[in-house]
PDB file of C-alpha atoms in Angstrom:
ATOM      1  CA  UNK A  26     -25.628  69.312  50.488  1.00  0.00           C
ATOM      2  CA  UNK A  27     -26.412  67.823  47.276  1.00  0.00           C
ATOM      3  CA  UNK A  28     -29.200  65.430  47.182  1.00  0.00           C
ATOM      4  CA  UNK A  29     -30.642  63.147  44.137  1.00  0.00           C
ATOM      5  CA  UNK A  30     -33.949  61.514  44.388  1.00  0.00           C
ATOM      6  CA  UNK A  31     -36.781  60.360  41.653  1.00  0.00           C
ATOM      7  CA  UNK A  32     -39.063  62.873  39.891  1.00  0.00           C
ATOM      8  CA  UNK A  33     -42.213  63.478  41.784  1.00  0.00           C
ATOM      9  CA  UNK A  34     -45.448  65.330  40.254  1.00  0.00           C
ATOM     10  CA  UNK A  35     -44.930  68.515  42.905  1.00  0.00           C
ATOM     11  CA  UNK A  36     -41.240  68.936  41.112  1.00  0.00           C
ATOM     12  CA  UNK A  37     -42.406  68.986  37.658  1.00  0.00           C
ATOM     13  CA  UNK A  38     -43.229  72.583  37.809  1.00  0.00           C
ATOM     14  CA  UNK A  39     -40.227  73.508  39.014  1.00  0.00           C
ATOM     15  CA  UNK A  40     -38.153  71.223  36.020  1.00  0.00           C
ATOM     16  CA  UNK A  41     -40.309  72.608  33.453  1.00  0.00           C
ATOM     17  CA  UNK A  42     -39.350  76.188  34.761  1.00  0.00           C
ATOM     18  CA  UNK A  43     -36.021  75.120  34.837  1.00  0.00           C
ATOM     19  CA  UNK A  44     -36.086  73.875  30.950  1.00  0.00           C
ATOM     20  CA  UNK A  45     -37.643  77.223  30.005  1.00  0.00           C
ATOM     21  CA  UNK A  46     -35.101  79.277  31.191  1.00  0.00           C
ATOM     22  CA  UNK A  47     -32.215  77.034  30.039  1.00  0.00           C
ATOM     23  CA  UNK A  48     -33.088  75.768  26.279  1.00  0.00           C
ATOM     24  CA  UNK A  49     -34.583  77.376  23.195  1.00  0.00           C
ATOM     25  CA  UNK A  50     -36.732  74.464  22.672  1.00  0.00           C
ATOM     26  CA  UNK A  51     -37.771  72.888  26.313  1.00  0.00           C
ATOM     27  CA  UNK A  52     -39.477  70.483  27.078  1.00  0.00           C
ATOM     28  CA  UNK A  53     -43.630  71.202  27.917  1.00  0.00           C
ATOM     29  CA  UNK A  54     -44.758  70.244  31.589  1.00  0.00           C
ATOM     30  CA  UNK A  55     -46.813  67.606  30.248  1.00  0.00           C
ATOM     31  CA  UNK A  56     -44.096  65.728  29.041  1.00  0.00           C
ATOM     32  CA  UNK A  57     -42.368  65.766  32.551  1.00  0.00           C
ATOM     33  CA  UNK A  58     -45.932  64.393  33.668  1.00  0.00           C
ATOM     34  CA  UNK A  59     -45.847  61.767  31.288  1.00  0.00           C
ATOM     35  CA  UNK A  60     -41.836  60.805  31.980  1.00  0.00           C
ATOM     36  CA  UNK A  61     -43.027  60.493  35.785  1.00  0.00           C
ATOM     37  CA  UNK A  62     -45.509  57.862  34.812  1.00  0.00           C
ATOM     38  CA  UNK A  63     -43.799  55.619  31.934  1.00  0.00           C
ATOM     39  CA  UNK A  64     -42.705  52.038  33.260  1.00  0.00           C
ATOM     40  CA  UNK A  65     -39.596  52.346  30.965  1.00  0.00           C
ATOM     41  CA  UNK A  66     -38.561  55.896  31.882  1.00  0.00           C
ATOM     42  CA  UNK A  67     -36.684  57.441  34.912  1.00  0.00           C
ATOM     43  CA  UNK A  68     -36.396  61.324  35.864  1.00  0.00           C
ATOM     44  CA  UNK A  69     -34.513  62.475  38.912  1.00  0.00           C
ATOM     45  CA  UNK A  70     -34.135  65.744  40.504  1.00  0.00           C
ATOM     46  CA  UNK A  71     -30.963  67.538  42.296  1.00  0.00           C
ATOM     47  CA  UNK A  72     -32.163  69.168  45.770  1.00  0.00           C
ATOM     48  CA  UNK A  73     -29.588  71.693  47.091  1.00  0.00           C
ATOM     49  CA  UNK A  74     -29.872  72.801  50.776  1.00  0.00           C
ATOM     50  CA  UNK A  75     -33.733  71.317  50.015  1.00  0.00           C
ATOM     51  CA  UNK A  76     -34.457  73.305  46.351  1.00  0.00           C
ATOM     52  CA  UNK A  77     -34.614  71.660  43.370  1.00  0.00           C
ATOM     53  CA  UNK A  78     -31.882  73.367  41.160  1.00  0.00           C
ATOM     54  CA  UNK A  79     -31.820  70.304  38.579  1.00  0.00           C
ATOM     55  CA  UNK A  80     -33.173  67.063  36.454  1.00  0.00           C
ATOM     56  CA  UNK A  81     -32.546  64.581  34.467  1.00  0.00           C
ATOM     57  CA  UNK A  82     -34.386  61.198  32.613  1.00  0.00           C
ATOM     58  CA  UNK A  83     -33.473  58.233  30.563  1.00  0.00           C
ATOM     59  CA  UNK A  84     -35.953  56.463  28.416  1.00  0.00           C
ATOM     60  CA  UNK A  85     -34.897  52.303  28.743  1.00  0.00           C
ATOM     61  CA  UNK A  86     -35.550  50.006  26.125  1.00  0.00           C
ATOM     62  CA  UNK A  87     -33.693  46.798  25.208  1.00  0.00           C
ATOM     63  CA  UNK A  88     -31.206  46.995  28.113  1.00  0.00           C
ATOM     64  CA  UNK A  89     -29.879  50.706  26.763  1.00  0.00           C
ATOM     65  CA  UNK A  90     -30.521  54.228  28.133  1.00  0.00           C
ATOM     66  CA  UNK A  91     -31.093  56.950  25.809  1.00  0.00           C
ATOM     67  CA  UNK A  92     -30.542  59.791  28.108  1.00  0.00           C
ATOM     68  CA  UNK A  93     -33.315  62.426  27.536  1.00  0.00           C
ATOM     69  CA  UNK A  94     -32.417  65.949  28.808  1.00  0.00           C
ATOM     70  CA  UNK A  95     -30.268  67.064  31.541  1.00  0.00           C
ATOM     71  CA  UNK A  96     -30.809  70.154  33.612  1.00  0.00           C
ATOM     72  CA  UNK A  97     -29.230  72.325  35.920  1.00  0.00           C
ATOM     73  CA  UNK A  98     -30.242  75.731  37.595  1.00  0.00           C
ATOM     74  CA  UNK A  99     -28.039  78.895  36.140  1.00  0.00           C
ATOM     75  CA  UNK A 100     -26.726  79.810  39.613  1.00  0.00           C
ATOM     76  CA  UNK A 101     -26.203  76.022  40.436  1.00  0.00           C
ATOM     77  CA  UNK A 102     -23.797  75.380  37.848  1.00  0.00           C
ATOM     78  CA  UNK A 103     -20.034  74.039  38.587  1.00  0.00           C
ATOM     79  CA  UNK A 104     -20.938  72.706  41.345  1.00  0.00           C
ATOM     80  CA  UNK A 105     -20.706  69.062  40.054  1.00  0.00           C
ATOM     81  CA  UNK A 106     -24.542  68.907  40.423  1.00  0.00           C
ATOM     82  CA  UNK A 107     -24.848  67.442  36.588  1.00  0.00           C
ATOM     83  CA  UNK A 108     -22.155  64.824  37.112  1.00  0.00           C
ATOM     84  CA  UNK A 109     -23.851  63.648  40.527  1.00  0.00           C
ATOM     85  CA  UNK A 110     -27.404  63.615  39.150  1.00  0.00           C
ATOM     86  CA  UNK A 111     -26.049  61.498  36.347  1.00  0.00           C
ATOM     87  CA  UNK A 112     -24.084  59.217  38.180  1.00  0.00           C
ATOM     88  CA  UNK A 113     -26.850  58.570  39.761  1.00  0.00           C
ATOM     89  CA  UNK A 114     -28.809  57.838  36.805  1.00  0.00           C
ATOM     90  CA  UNK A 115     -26.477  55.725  35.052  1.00  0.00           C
ATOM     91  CA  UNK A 116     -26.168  53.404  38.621  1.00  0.00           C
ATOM     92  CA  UNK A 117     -29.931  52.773  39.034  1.00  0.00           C
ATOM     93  CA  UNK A 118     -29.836  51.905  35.111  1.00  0.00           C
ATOM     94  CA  UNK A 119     -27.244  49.813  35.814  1.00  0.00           C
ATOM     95  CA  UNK A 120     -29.142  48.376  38.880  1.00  0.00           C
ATOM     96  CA  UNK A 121     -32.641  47.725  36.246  1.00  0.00           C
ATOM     97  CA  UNK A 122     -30.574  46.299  33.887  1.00  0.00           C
ATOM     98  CA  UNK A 123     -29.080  48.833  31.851  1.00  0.00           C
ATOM     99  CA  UNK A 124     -25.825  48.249  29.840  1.00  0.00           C
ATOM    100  CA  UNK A 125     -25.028  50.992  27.980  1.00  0.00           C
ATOM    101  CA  UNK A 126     -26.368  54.597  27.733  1.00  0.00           C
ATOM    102  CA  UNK A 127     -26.484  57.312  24.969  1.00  0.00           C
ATOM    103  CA  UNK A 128     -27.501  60.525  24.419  1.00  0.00           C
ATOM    104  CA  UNK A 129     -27.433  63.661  22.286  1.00  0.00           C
ATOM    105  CA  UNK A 130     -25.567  67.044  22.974  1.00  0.00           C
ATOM    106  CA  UNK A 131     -25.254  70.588  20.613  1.00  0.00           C
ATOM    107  CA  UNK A 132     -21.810  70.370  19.297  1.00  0.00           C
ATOM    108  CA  UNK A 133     -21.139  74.156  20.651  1.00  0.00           C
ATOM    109  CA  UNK A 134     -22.088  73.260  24.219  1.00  0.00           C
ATOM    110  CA  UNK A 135     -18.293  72.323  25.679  1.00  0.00           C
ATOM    111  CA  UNK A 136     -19.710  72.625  29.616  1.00  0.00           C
ATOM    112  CA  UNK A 137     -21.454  69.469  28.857  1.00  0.00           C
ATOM    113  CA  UNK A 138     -19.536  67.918  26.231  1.00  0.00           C
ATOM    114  CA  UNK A 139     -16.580  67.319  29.135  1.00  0.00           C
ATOM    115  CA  UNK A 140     -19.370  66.287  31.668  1.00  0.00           C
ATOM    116  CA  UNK A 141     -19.956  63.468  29.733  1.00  0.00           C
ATOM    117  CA  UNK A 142     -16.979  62.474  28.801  1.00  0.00           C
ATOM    118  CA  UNK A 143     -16.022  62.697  32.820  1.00  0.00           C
ATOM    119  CA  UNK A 144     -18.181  60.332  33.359  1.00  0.00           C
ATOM    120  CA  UNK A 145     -16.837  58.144  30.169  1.00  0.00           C
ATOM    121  CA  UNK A 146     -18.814  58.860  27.094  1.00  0.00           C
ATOM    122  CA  UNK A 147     -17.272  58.718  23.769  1.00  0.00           C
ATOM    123  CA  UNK A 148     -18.387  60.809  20.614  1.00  0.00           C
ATOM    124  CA  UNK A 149     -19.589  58.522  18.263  1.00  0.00           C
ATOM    125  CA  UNK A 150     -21.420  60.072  15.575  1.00  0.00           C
ATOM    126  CA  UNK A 151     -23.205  63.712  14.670  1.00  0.00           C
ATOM    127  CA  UNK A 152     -26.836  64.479  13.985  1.00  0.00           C
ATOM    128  CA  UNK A 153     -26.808  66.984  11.090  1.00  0.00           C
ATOM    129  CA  UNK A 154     -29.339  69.870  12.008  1.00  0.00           C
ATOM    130  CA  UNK A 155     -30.658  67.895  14.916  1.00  0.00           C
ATOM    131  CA  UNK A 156     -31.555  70.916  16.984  1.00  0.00           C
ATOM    132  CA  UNK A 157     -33.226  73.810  16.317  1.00  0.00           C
ATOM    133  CA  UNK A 158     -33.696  77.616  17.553  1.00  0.00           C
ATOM    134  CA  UNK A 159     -30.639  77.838  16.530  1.00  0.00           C
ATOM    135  CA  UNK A 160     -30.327  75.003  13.946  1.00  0.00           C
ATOM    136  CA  UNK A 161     -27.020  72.728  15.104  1.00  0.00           C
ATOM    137  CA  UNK A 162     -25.623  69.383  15.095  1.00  0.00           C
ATOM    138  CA  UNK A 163     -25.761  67.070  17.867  1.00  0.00           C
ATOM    139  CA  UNK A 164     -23.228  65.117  18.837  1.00  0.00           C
ATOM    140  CA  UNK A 165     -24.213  61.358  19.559  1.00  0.00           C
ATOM    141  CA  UNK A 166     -22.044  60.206  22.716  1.00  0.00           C
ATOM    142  CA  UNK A 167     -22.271  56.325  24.374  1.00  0.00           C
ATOM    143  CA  UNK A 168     -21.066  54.989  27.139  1.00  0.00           C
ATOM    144  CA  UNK A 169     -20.914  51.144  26.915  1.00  0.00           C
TER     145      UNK A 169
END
Protein backbone atom coordinates (compact mmCIF):
# COMPACT_ATOMS: atom_id res chain seq x y z
CA UNK A 1 0.00 0.00 0.00
CA UNK A 2 0.97 3.34 -1.04
CA UNK A 3 1.30 5.88 1.59
CA UNK A 4 2.12 9.86 1.36
CA UNK A 5 3.12 11.77 4.36
CA UNK A 6 5.41 15.12 4.99
CA UNK A 7 9.23 15.05 4.76
CA UNK A 8 10.81 14.26 8.04
CA UNK A 9 14.73 14.78 8.83
CA UNK A 10 15.24 10.65 9.21
CA UNK A 11 13.91 10.49 5.31
CA UNK A 12 16.19 12.98 3.94
CA UNK A 13 18.92 10.51 3.57
CA UNK A 14 17.04 8.26 1.92
CA UNK A 15 15.57 11.26 -0.80
CA UNK A 16 18.95 12.48 -1.29
CA UNK A 17 20.01 8.81 -2.20
CA UNK A 18 17.16 8.63 -4.21
CA UNK A 19 18.11 12.02 -6.27
CA UNK A 20 21.63 10.64 -6.74
CA UNK A 21 20.77 7.71 -8.41
CA UNK A 22 18.00 9.28 -10.54
CA UNK A 23 19.40 12.83 -11.93
CA UNK A 24 22.72 14.04 -13.30
CA UNK A 25 22.50 17.06 -11.24
CA UNK A 26 20.60 16.15 -7.72
CA UNK A 27 19.85 17.86 -5.31
CA UNK A 28 22.61 17.93 -2.02
CA UNK A 29 21.14 16.58 1.40
CA UNK A 30 21.39 19.90 2.79
CA UNK A 31 18.99 21.28 0.63
CA UNK A 32 16.37 18.55 1.61
CA UNK A 33 17.32 19.79 5.27
CA UNK A 34 16.65 23.18 4.47
CA UNK A 35 13.16 22.34 2.33
CA UNK A 36 12.07 20.46 5.69
CA UNK A 37 12.44 23.65 7.61
CA UNK A 38 11.18 26.64 5.22
CA UNK A 39 7.65 28.08 6.33
CA UNK A 40 6.84 28.47 2.56
CA UNK A 41 8.00 25.05 1.37
CA UNK A 42 6.44 21.49 1.49
CA UNK A 43 8.28 18.01 0.75
CA UNK A 44 6.47 14.73 1.01
CA UNK A 45 7.59 11.25 0.79
CA UNK A 46 5.89 7.96 -0.87
CA UNK A 47 6.18 4.89 1.72
CA UNK A 48 5.53 1.53 -0.03
CA UNK A 49 4.80 -1.54 2.19
CA UNK A 50 6.69 1.06 4.90
CA UNK A 51 10.00 2.16 2.51
CA UNK A 52 10.37 5.29 1.21
CA UNK A 53 10.64 4.73 -2.64
CA UNK A 54 9.80 8.57 -3.43
CA UNK A 55 9.56 12.63 -2.86
CA UNK A 56 8.46 15.51 -3.84
CA UNK A 57 8.32 19.63 -2.71
CA UNK A 58 6.76 22.83 -3.79
CA UNK A 59 8.19 26.15 -2.86
CA UNK A 60 4.75 28.65 -2.19
CA UNK A 61 4.86 32.15 -2.71
CA UNK A 62 2.05 34.54 -3.68
CA UNK A 63 -0.69 31.87 -3.67
CA UNK A 64 1.37 29.70 -6.57
CA UNK A 65 3.40 26.46 -6.27
CA UNK A 66 6.49 26.14 -8.14
CA UNK A 67 6.92 22.48 -7.90
CA UNK A 68 10.62 21.70 -7.06
CA UNK A 69 11.70 18.10 -7.93
CA UNK A 70 9.82 14.97 -8.05
CA UNK A 71 11.21 11.57 -7.26
CA UNK A 72 10.55 8.11 -7.56
CA UNK A 73 12.62 4.86 -6.77
CA UNK A 74 13.82 2.91 -10.20
CA UNK A 75 12.04 -0.32 -9.20
CA UNK A 76 8.96 1.74 -7.94
CA UNK A 77 8.13 3.20 -11.12
CA UNK A 78 4.54 2.67 -12.94
CA UNK A 79 3.09 2.12 -10.15
CA UNK A 80 1.21 5.51 -10.07
CA UNK A 81 3.42 6.42 -7.05
CA UNK A 82 4.37 10.01 -8.83
CA UNK A 83 0.76 10.83 -9.66
CA UNK A 84 -0.37 9.96 -5.93
CA UNK A 85 2.50 11.82 -4.26
CA UNK A 86 1.51 14.77 -6.38
CA UNK A 87 -1.98 14.71 -5.96
CA UNK A 88 -1.30 14.92 -2.78
CA UNK A 89 0.79 17.86 -3.05
CA UNK A 90 -1.28 19.87 -5.21
CA UNK A 91 -4.49 19.18 -2.48
CA UNK A 92 -2.64 20.39 0.66
CA UNK A 93 -1.54 23.50 -1.65
CA UNK A 94 -4.83 23.85 -2.44
CA UNK A 95 -5.84 23.44 1.29
CA UNK A 96 -2.85 26.54 2.30
CA UNK A 97 -4.05 28.52 -0.25
CA UNK A 98 -2.54 27.59 -3.36
CA UNK A 99 -4.13 28.41 -6.79
CA UNK A 100 -2.11 27.40 -9.34
CA UNK A 101 1.13 25.33 -9.60
CA UNK A 102 4.11 25.17 -12.07
CA UNK A 103 7.03 23.48 -12.64
CA UNK A 104 9.88 22.56 -14.96
CA UNK A 105 10.51 19.18 -16.85
CA UNK A 106 13.56 18.05 -19.61
CA UNK A 107 11.78 18.11 -22.84
CA UNK A 108 13.13 14.34 -23.57
CA UNK A 109 11.63 12.96 -20.37
CA UNK A 110 7.96 11.68 -21.88
CA UNK A 111 7.35 9.33 -18.45
CA UNK A 112 6.82 12.56 -16.76
CA UNK A 113 5.75 14.84 -19.35
CA UNK A 114 2.21 12.61 -19.44
CA UNK A 115 2.25 12.50 -15.53
CA UNK A 116 1.70 15.92 -15.52
CA UNK A 117 -0.44 16.42 -17.94
CA UNK A 118 -2.66 13.44 -16.14
CA UNK A 119 -2.99 15.38 -13.56
CA UNK A 120 -3.85 18.63 -15.91
CA UNK A 121 -0.78 20.61 -16.66
CA UNK A 122 -0.42 22.42 -19.83
CA UNK A 123 2.99 23.23 -21.65
CA UNK A 124 3.35 26.71 -21.61
CA UNK A 125 6.67 27.80 -22.46
CA UNK A 126 10.50 26.24 -22.83
CA UNK A 127 13.62 27.11 -20.90
CA UNK A 128 16.44 27.15 -23.49
CA UNK A 129 19.49 25.17 -21.94
CA UNK A 130 17.83 25.09 -18.58
CA UNK A 131 19.41 21.84 -17.51
CA UNK A 132 22.59 20.64 -17.59
CA UNK A 133 24.75 17.23 -17.58
CA UNK A 134 23.37 16.90 -20.48
CA UNK A 135 22.51 20.50 -21.51
CA UNK A 136 18.44 20.51 -22.47
CA UNK A 137 15.44 22.54 -22.50
CA UNK A 138 12.87 22.48 -19.96
CA UNK A 139 9.59 22.58 -20.58
CA UNK A 140 7.55 25.09 -18.31
CA UNK A 141 4.05 23.32 -17.52
CA UNK A 142 1.04 25.11 -15.17
CA UNK A 143 -1.78 23.98 -13.88
CA UNK A 144 -4.20 26.86 -13.01
Amino acid sequence: MIQIRSMERADVDVISRLEEETFSMPWSRDAFLEMITKDDAAYYVAELDGRVVGGCGVLMAAGEGNITNVVVAEEARNKGIGTKMLRHLMEEGERNGLGAFTLEVRVSNAPAIHVYEKLGFLSEGIRPNFYEKPAEDAVIMWKR
